[in-house]
PDB file of C-alpha atoms in Angstrom:
ATOM      1  CA  MET A 180      -9.976 -63.206  34.697  1.00 44.00           C
ATOM      2  CA  ILE A 181     -13.464 -61.905  34.431  1.00 48.00           C
ATOM      3  CA  ASN A 182     -16.176 -63.136  35.641  1.00 48.00           C
ATOM      4  CA  ALA A 183     -18.853 -63.082  32.860  1.00 51.00           C
ATOM      5  CA  ASP A 184     -21.921 -62.095  34.028  1.00 58.00           C
ATOM      6  CA  ALA A 185     -25.211 -62.503  32.279  1.00 60.00           C
ATOM      7  CA  LYS A 186     -24.991 -58.608  30.203  1.00 62.00           C
ATOM      8  CA  TRP A 187     -21.873 -60.288  28.511  1.00 69.00           C
ATOM      9  CA  LYS A 188     -23.689 -63.886  27.886  1.00 75.00           C
ATOM     10  CA  LYS A 189     -24.326 -63.443  24.660  1.00 89.00           C
ATOM     11  CA  LYS A 190     -22.241 -60.389  23.558  1.00 94.00           C
ATOM     12  CA  GLY A 191     -19.886 -61.645  20.672  1.00 96.00           C
ATOM     13  CA  VAL A 192     -16.458 -60.685  20.244  1.00 97.00           C
ATOM     14  CA  LEU A 193     -14.488 -59.894  16.909  1.00 98.00           C
ATOM     15  CA  VAL A 194     -11.423 -59.147  17.303  1.00 98.00           C
ATOM     16  CA  ILE A 195     -10.138 -57.708  13.537  1.00 98.00           C
ATOM     17  CA  ALA A 196      -6.858 -57.890  12.626  1.00 97.00           C
ATOM     18  CA  HIS A 197      -5.553 -56.835   8.708  1.00 96.00           C
ATOM     19  CA  GLY A 198      -4.034 -60.225   8.344  1.00 97.00           C
ATOM     20  CA  SER A 199      -0.378 -61.302   6.776  1.00 97.00           C
ATOM     21  CA  ARG A 200       0.610 -63.483   4.321  1.00 97.00           C
ATOM     22  CA  ASN A 201       3.249 -64.737   6.798  1.00 97.00           C
ATOM     23  CA  ASN A 202       1.189 -67.331   9.024  1.00 97.00           C
ATOM     24  CA  GLU A 203       3.503 -66.761  11.973  1.00 97.00           C
ATOM     25  CA  ALA A 204       1.925 -63.054  12.099  1.00 97.00           C
ATOM     26  CA  ASN A 205      -2.330 -64.695  12.318  1.00 98.00           C
ATOM     27  CA  GLU A 206      -1.328 -67.490  14.218  1.00 98.00           C
ATOM     28  CA  ALA A 207      -0.430 -64.847  16.853  1.00 97.00           C
ATOM     29  CA  VAL A 208      -3.878 -63.014  16.283  1.00 97.00           C
ATOM     30  CA  THR A 209      -5.362 -66.322  16.665  1.00 98.00           C
ATOM     31  CA  ALA A 210      -3.412 -67.247  19.974  1.00 98.00           C
ATOM     32  CA  LEU A 211      -3.820 -63.868  21.296  1.00 97.00           C
ATOM     33  CA  VAL A 212      -7.952 -64.545  20.804  1.00 97.00           C
ATOM     34  CA  GLU A 213      -7.455 -67.800  22.853  1.00 96.00           C
ATOM     35  CA  ARG A 214      -5.980 -66.465  25.708  1.00 96.00           C
ATOM     36  CA  LEU A 215      -9.158 -64.095  25.845  1.00 95.00           C
ATOM     37  CA  LYS A 216     -11.514 -66.900  25.487  1.00 93.00           C
ATOM     38  CA  GLY A 217     -10.544 -67.685  29.131  1.00 92.00           C
ATOM     39  CA  ARG A 218     -10.027 -64.276  30.266  1.00 92.00           C
ATOM     40  CA  LEU A 219     -13.288 -63.400  29.045  1.00 90.00           C
ATOM     41  CA  GLU A 220     -14.616 -66.499  30.935  1.00 89.00           C
ATOM     42  CA  THR A 221     -17.070 -67.013  26.930  1.00 90.00           C
ATOM     43  CA  GLY A 222     -17.015 -68.746  23.726  1.00 91.00           C
ATOM     44  CA  LEU A 223     -17.807 -65.897  22.313  1.00 96.00           C
ATOM     45  CA  VAL A 224     -14.942 -64.510  21.072  1.00 97.00           C
ATOM     46  CA  GLU A 225     -13.427 -64.843  17.491  1.00 98.00           C
ATOM     47  CA  ALA A 226     -10.608 -63.941  15.058  1.00 98.00           C
ATOM     48  CA  ALA A 227     -11.323 -62.496  11.702  1.00 98.00           C
ATOM     49  CA  PHE A 228      -8.679 -60.964   8.950  1.00 98.00           C
ATOM     50  CA  LEU A 229      -9.710 -57.772   6.568  1.00 97.00           C
ATOM     51  CA  GLU A 230      -7.154 -59.423   4.112  1.00 96.00           C
ATOM     52  CA  LEU A 231      -4.620 -61.756   3.652  1.00 96.00           C
ATOM     53  CA  ALA A 232      -5.576 -64.686   6.034  1.00 97.00           C
ATOM     54  CA  ASN A 233      -8.802 -66.482   7.131  1.00 97.00           C
ATOM     55  CA  PRO A 234     -11.711 -66.007   9.025  1.00 98.00           C
ATOM     56  CA  SER A 235     -12.615 -63.360   7.443  1.00 98.00           C
ATOM     57  CA  ILE A 236     -14.802 -61.038   8.880  1.00 98.00           C
ATOM     58  CA  PRO A 237     -17.732 -61.875   7.946  1.00 98.00           C
ATOM     59  CA  GLU A 238     -17.456 -65.897   8.810  1.00 98.00           C
ATOM     60  CA  GLY A 239     -16.154 -64.275  12.067  1.00 98.00           C
ATOM     61  CA  ILE A 240     -19.022 -62.502  12.580  1.00 98.00           C
ATOM     62  CA  ARG A 241     -21.786 -66.520  10.786  1.00 97.00           C
ATOM     63  CA  ALA A 242     -19.125 -68.446  13.487  1.00 97.00           C
ATOM     64  CA  LEU A 243     -20.201 -65.974  16.440  1.00 97.00           C
ATOM     65  CA  ALA A 244     -24.003 -65.259  15.312  1.00 96.00           C
ATOM     66  CA  ALA A 245     -24.297 -69.745  15.191  1.00 96.00           C
ATOM     67  CA  LYS A 246     -23.585 -69.470  19.159  1.00 95.00           C
ATOM     68  CA  GLY A 247     -26.410 -67.295  19.574  1.00 93.00           C
ATOM     69  CA  MET A 248     -24.732 -63.718  19.517  1.00 95.00           C
ATOM     70  CA  GLU A 249     -26.701 -61.609  20.810  1.00 93.00           C
ATOM     71  CA  THR A 250     -24.846 -58.598  20.468  1.00 95.00           C
ATOM     72  CA  LEU A 251     -21.284 -58.077  18.959  1.00 97.00           C
ATOM     73  CA  VAL A 252     -18.955 -56.044  19.806  1.00 97.00           C
ATOM     74  CA  VAL A 253     -15.851 -55.657  17.194  1.00 98.00           C
ATOM     75  CA  TYR A 254     -12.725 -54.663  18.563  1.00 97.00           C
ATOM     76  CA  PRO A 255      -9.888 -53.712  15.525  1.00 96.00           C
ATOM     77  CA  PHE A 256      -6.925 -55.198  16.796  1.00 95.00           C
ATOM     78  CA  PHE A 257      -5.064 -52.063  14.477  1.00 95.00           C
ATOM     79  CA  LEU A 258      -2.891 -49.106  15.917  1.00 93.00           C
ATOM     80  CA  SER A 259      -4.628 -45.921  14.899  1.00 93.00           C
ATOM     81  CA  MET A 260      -8.444 -45.164  13.035  1.00 90.00           C
ATOM     82  CA  GLY A 261      -6.605 -45.377   9.248  1.00 89.00           C
ATOM     83  CA  VAL A 262      -8.932 -45.578   5.676  1.00 93.00           C
ATOM     84  CA  HIS A 263      -9.552 -48.843   7.127  1.00 92.00           C
ATOM     85  CA  LEU A 264     -11.126 -48.438  10.466  1.00 93.00           C
ATOM     86  CA  LYS A 265     -12.685 -45.442   9.239  1.00 94.00           C
ATOM     87  CA  LYS A 266     -14.337 -47.225   5.719  1.00 95.00           C
ATOM     88  CA  ASP A 267     -14.374 -50.346   4.859  1.00 96.00           C
ATOM     89  CA  VAL A 268     -14.410 -52.687   8.043  1.00 97.00           C
ATOM     90  CA  PRO A 269     -17.855 -50.593   8.920  1.00 97.00           C
ATOM     91  CA  GLN A 270     -18.746 -51.718   5.301  1.00 97.00           C
ATOM     92  CA  ILE A 271     -18.338 -55.411   5.899  1.00 97.00           C
ATOM     93  CA  VAL A 272     -19.241 -55.603   9.162  1.00 97.00           C
ATOM     94  CA  GLU A 273     -22.652 -53.742   8.467  1.00 96.00           C
ATOM     95  CA  GLU A 274     -22.916 -56.241   5.527  1.00 96.00           C
ATOM     96  CA  ALA A 275     -21.882 -59.317   7.258  1.00 97.00           C
ATOM     97  CA  VAL A 276     -24.923 -58.545   9.712  1.00 96.00           C
ATOM     98  CA  ALA A 277     -27.537 -57.428   7.470  1.00 96.00           C
ATOM     99  CA  SER A 278     -26.792 -61.048   5.853  1.00 96.00           C
ATOM    100  CA  LEU A 279     -27.640 -63.134   9.006  1.00 95.00           C
ATOM    101  CA  GLY A 280     -30.977 -61.887   8.252  1.00 92.00           C
ATOM    102  CA  ARG A 281     -32.346 -60.823  12.014  1.00 91.00           C
ATOM    103  CA  GLU A 282     -31.834 -57.975  14.418  1.00 88.00           C
ATOM    104  CA  LEU A 283     -28.173 -57.710  15.800  1.00 91.00           C
ATOM    105  CA  SER A 284     -27.129 -54.804  18.005  1.00 92.00           C
ATOM    106  CA  CYS A 285     -23.235 -53.452  17.110  1.00 95.00           C
ATOM    107  CA  GLN A 286     -19.994 -51.889  18.197  1.00 96.00           C
ATOM    108  CA  ILE A 287     -17.381 -51.195  16.468  1.00 96.00           C
ATOM    109  CA  LEU A 288     -14.513 -49.945  19.182  1.00 95.00           C
ATOM    110  CA  GLU A 289     -11.168 -47.953  18.784  1.00 94.00           C
ATOM    111  CA  PRO A 290      -8.294 -49.098  17.579  1.00 94.00           C
ATOM    112  CA  LEU A 291      -6.142 -50.838  20.054  1.00 89.00           C
ATOM    113  CA  GLY A 292      -3.547 -48.386  19.787  1.00 89.00           C
ATOM    114  CA  MET A 293      -5.981 -44.927  20.635  1.00 84.00           C
ATOM    115  CA  HIS A 294      -6.000 -46.356  24.524  1.00 91.00           C
ATOM    116  CA  PRO A 295      -4.017 -44.553  26.674  1.00 90.00           C
ATOM    117  CA  LYS A 296      -2.342 -47.259  28.232  1.00 95.00           C
ATOM    118  CA  VAL A 297      -0.670 -48.164  24.897  1.00 93.00           C
ATOM    119  CA  MET A 298       2.091 -45.470  25.650  1.00 93.00           C
ATOM    120  CA  ASP A 299       3.238 -47.139  29.296  1.00 94.00           C
ATOM    121  CA  ILE A 300       3.633 -50.211  26.944  1.00 93.00           C
ATOM    122  CA  ILE A 301       5.776 -48.141  24.465  1.00 92.00           C
ATOM    123  CA  VAL A 302       8.178 -46.400  27.701  1.00 94.00           C
ATOM    124  CA  ASP A 303       8.093 -49.693  29.196  1.00 94.00           C
ATOM    125  CA  THR A 304       9.683 -51.321  26.075  1.00 94.00           C
ATOM    126  CA  LEU A 305      12.123 -48.888  25.950  1.00 94.00           C
ATOM    127  CA  LEU A 306      13.041 -48.693  28.929  1.00 94.00           C
ATOM    128  CA  ASN A 307      13.080 -52.900  29.519  1.00 94.00           C
ATOM    129  CA  GLU A 308      14.217 -54.364  26.571  1.00 91.00           C
ATOM    130  CA  VAL A 309      16.660 -51.689  24.328  1.00 88.00           C
ATOM    131  CA  ARG A 310      20.360 -53.161  24.477  1.00 84.00           C
ATOM    132  CA  GLU A 311      23.168 -50.554  26.035  1.00 77.00           C
TER     133      GLU A 311
END
């Protein structure tokens, strides 16, 4: 577990996924976010979906704001920096933050697939999961 010191106490984390017509896929993201809350030791973590599922990005931001968030950290649960992350997500986040009617700093992180450890996960999966 991570000790949520004072700098984390007012940071809200919004984990954004694309959203799916398959409810099990959406539930997997929601379950991941619940586990993340425990690891970060904070209730200021919410899931949100770009489309096809709820809560929406603005709904997730409003939920975090209602819990006292002062800084928004957006974590895109995407593999690459496609059009959604270059254009759509920043625009939606900017509009949602503006609609709160108060100052709020915001940071959008790189998508999951850009992290260097993703290669380790791929190799581990190939070496350990592929049947002979």
